[in-house]
mmCIF file of C-alpha atoms and ligand atoms in Angstrom:
data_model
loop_
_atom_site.group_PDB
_atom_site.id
_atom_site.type_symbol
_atom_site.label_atom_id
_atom_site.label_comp_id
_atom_site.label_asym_id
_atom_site.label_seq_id
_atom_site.Cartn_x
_atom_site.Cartn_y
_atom_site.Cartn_z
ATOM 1 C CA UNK A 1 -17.269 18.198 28.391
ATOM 2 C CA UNK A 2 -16.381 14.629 26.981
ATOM 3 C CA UNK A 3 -14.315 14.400 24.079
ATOM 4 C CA UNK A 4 -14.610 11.265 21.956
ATOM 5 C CA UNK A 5 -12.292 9.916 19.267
ATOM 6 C CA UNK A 6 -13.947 7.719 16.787
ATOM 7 C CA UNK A 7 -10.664 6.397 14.073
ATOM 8 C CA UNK A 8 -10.694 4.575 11.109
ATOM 9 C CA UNK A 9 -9.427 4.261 7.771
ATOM 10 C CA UNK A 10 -12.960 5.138 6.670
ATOM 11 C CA UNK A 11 -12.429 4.275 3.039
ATOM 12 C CA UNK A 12 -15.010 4.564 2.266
ATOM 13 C CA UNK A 13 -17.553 5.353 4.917
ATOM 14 C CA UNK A 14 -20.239 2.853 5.309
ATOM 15 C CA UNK A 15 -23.438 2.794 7.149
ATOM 16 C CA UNK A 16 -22.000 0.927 10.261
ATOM 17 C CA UNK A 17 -19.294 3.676 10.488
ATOM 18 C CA UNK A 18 -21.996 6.726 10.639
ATOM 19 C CA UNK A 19 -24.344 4.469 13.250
ATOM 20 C CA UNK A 20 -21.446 4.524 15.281
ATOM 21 C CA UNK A 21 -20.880 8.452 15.058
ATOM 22 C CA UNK A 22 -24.540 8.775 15.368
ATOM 23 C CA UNK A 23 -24.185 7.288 18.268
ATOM 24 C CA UNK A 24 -21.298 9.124 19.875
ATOM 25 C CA UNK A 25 -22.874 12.392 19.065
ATOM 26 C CA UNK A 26 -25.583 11.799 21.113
ATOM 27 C CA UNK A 27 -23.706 10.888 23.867
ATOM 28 C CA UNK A 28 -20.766 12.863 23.631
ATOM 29 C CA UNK A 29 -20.562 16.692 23.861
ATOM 30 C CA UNK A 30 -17.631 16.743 21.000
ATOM 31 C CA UNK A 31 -17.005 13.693 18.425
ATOM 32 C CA UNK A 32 -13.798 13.730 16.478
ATOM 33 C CA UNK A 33 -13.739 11.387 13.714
ATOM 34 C CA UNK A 34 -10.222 10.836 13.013
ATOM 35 C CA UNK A 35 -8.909 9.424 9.451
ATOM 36 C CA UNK A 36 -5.459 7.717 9.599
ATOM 37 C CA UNK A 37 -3.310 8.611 6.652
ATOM 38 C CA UNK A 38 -0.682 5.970 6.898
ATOM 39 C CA UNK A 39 1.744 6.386 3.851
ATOM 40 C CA UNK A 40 2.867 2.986 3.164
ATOM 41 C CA UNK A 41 -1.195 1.571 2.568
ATOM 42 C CA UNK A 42 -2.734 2.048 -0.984
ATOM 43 C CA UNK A 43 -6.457 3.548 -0.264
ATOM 44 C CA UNK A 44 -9.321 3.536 -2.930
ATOM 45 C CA UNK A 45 -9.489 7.541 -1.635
ATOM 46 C CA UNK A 46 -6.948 9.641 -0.665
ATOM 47 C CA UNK A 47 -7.076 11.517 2.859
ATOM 48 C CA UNK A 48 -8.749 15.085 0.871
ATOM 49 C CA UNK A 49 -11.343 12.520 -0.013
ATOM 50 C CA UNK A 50 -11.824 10.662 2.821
ATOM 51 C CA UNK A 51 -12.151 14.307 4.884
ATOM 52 C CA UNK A 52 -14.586 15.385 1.923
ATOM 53 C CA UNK A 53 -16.985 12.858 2.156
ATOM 54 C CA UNK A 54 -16.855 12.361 6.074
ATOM 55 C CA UNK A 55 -17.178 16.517 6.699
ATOM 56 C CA UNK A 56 -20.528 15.855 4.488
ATOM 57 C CA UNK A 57 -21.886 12.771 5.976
ATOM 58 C CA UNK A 58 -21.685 14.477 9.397
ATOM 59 C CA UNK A 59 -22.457 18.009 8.890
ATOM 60 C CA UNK A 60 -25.955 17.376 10.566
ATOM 61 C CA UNK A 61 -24.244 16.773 14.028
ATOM 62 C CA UNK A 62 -22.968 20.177 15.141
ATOM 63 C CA UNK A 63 -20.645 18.242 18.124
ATOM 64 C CA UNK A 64 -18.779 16.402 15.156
ATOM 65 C CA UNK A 65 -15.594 17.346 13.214
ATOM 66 C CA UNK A 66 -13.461 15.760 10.852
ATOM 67 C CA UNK A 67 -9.476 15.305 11.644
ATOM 68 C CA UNK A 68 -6.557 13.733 10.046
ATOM 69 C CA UNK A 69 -3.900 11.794 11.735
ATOM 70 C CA UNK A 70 -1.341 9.720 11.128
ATOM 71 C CA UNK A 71 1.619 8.100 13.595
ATOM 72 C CA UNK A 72 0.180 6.561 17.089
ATOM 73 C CA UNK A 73 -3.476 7.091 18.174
ATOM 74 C CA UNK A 74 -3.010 8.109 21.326
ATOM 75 C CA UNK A 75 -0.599 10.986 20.167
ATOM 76 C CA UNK A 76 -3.810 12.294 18.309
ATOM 77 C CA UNK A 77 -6.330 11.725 21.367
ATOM 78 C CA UNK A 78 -4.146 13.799 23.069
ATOM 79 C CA UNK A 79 -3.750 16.327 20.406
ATOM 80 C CA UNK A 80 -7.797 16.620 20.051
ATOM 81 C CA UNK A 81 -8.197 15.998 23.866
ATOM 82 C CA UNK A 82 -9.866 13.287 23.499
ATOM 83 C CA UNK A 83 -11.257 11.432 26.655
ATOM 84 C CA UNK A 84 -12.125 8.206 25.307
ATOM 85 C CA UNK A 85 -11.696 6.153 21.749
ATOM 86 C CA UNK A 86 -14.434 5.055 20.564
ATOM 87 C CA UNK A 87 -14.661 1.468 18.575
ATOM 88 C CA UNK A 88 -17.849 0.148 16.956
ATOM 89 C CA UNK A 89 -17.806 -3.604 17.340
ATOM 90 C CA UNK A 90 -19.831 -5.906 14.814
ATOM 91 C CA UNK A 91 -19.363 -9.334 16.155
ATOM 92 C CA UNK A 92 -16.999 -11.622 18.044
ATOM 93 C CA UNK A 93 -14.584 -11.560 15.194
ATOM 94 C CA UNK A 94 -13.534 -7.677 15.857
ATOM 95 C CA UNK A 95 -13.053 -8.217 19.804
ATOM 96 C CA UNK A 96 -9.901 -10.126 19.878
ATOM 97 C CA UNK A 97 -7.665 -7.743 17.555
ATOM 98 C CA UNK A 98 -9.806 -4.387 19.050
ATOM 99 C CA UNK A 99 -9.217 -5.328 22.546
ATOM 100 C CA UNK A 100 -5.595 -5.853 22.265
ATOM 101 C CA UNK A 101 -5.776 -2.470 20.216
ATOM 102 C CA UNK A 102 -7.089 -1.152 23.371
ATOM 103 C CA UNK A 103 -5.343 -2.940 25.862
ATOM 104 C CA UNK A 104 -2.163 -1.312 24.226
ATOM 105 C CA UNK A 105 -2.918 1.749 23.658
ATOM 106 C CA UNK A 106 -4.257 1.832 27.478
ATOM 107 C CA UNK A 107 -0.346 0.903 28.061
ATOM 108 C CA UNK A 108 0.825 3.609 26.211
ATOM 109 C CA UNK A 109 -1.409 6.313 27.133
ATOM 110 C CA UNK A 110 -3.859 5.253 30.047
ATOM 111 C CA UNK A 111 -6.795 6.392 27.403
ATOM 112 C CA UNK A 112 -10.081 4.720 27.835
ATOM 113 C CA UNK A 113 -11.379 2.698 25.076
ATOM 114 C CA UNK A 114 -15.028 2.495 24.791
ATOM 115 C CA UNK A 115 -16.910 -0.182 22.559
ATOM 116 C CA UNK A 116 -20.069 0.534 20.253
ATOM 117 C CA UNK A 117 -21.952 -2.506 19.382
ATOM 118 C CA UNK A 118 -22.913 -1.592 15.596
ATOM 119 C CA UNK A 119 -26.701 -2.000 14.131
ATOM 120 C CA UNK A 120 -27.303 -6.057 13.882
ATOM 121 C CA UNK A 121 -28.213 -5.247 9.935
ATOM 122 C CA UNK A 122 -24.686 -3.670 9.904
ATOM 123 C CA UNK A 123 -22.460 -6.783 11.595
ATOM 124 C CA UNK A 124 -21.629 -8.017 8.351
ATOM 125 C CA UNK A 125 -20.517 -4.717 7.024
ATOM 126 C CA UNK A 126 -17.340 -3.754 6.363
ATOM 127 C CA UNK A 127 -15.415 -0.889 3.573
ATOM 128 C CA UNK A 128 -13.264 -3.746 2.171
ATOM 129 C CA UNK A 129 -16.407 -5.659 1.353
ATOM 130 C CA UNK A 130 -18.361 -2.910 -0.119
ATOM 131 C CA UNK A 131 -16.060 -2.082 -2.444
ATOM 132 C CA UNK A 132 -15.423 -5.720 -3.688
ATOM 133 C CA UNK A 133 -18.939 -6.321 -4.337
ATOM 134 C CA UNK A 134 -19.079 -3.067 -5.436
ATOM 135 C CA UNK A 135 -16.530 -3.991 -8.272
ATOM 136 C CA UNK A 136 -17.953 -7.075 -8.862
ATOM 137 C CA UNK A 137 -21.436 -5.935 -9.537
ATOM 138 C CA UNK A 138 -22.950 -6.237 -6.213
ATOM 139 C CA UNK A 139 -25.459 -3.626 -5.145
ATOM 140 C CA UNK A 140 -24.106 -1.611 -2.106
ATOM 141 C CA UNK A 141 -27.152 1.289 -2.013
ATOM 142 C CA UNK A 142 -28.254 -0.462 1.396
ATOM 143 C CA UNK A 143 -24.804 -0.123 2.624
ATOM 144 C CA UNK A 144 -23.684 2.960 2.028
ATOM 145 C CA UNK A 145 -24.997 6.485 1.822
ATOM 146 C CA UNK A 146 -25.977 7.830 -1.663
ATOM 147 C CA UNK A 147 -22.416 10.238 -2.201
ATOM 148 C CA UNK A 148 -20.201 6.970 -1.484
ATOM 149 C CA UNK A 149 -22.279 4.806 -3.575
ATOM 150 C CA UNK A 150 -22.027 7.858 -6.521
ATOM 151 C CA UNK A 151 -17.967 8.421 -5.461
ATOM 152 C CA UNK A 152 -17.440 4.435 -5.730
ATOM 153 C CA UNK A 153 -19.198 4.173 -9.333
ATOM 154 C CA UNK A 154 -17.306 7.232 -10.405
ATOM 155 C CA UNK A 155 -13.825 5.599 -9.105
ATOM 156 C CA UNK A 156 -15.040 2.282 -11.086
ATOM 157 C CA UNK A 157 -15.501 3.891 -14.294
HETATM 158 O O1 LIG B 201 -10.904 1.391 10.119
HETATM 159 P P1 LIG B 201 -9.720 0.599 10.602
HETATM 160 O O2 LIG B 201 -8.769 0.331 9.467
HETATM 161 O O3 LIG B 201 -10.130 -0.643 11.329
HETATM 162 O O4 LIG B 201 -8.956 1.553 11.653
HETATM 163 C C1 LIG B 201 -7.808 1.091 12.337
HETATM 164 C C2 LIG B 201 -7.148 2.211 13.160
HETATM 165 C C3 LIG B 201 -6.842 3.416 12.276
HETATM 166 C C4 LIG B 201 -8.093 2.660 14.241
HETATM 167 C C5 LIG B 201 -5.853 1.607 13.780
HETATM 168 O O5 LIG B 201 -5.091 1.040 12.774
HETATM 169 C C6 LIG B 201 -5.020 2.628 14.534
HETATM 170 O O6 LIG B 201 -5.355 3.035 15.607
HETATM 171 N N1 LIG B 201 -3.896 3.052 13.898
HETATM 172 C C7 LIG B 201 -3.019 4.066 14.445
HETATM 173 C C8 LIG B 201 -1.622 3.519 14.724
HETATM 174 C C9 LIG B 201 -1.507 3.039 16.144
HETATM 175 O O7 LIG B 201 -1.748 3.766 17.079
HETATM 176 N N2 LIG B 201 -1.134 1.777 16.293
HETATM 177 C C10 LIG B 201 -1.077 1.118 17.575
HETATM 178 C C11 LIG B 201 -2.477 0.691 17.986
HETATM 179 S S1 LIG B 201 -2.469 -0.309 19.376
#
């Protein structure tokens, strides 16, 4: 059995993120997605939505569950059991920041970090872009599934 950690701030989800899971789960015999809650960063939606919309989006893998976390990755993986952490990469841009990411938390734990490479149509995607085109007008129904695109419209009133 091989436990995978996928984190993020996930806020919101976006396609890339569930390619990623998608991903995992068929490699993987149990996928945690973890949410950070990190108290001193304003998020668009709290951790209860966050888990909400996540424990939705991936009720169609049976190997994948939901889990908060906040404090030092690697405390989590080991909470969960996790084997590996598992990063989707987009383009060059992400390597330099996620391998140091990895390289450290390697240090601090020995945990393996394992890299996704995310859906070409996806390398330009990312949750802090959605939502600013989202606010500005921009259509983001490619980018995200239907409940985030409904939950982001409702938040936007
Ligand atoms: O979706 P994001 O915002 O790119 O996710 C970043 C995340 C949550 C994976 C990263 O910030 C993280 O691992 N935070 C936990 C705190 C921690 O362990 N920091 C040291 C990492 S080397």
């Amino acid at each position: 059995m091989t436990v995978a950690l996928v984190p993020g701030s996930f806020d919101p989800p976006t396609n890339g993120h569930l390619d990623v899971i998608e991903r995992c789960a068929g490699i993987f015999s149990d996928v945690v997605v973890g949410i950070i809650k990190n108290p001193s960063k304003v998020y668009l939606f709290d951790e209860a939505e966050r888990t909400e919309m996540l424990t939705d989006l991936c009720s169609g893998w049976e190997n994948v569950r939901i889990g908060l976390f906040g404090g030092l990755l690697v405390d989590y993986a080991k909470q969960v059991d996790a084997d590996v952490v598992v990063k989707g990469l987009r383009a060059i841009t992400d390597f330099d920041y996620e391998f140091q990411m990895s390289q450290m938390n390697r240090h601090l734990s020995g945990i393996v970090t394992l890299f996704v490479a995310t859906k070409p149509e996806y390398g330009y995607l990312s949750s802090s872009l959605v939502k600013e085109v989202y606010r500005l007008g921009g259509a983001v129904d490619a980018l995200v599934p239907a409940s985030v695109a409904a939950a982001l419209k409702e938040r936007y009133v």
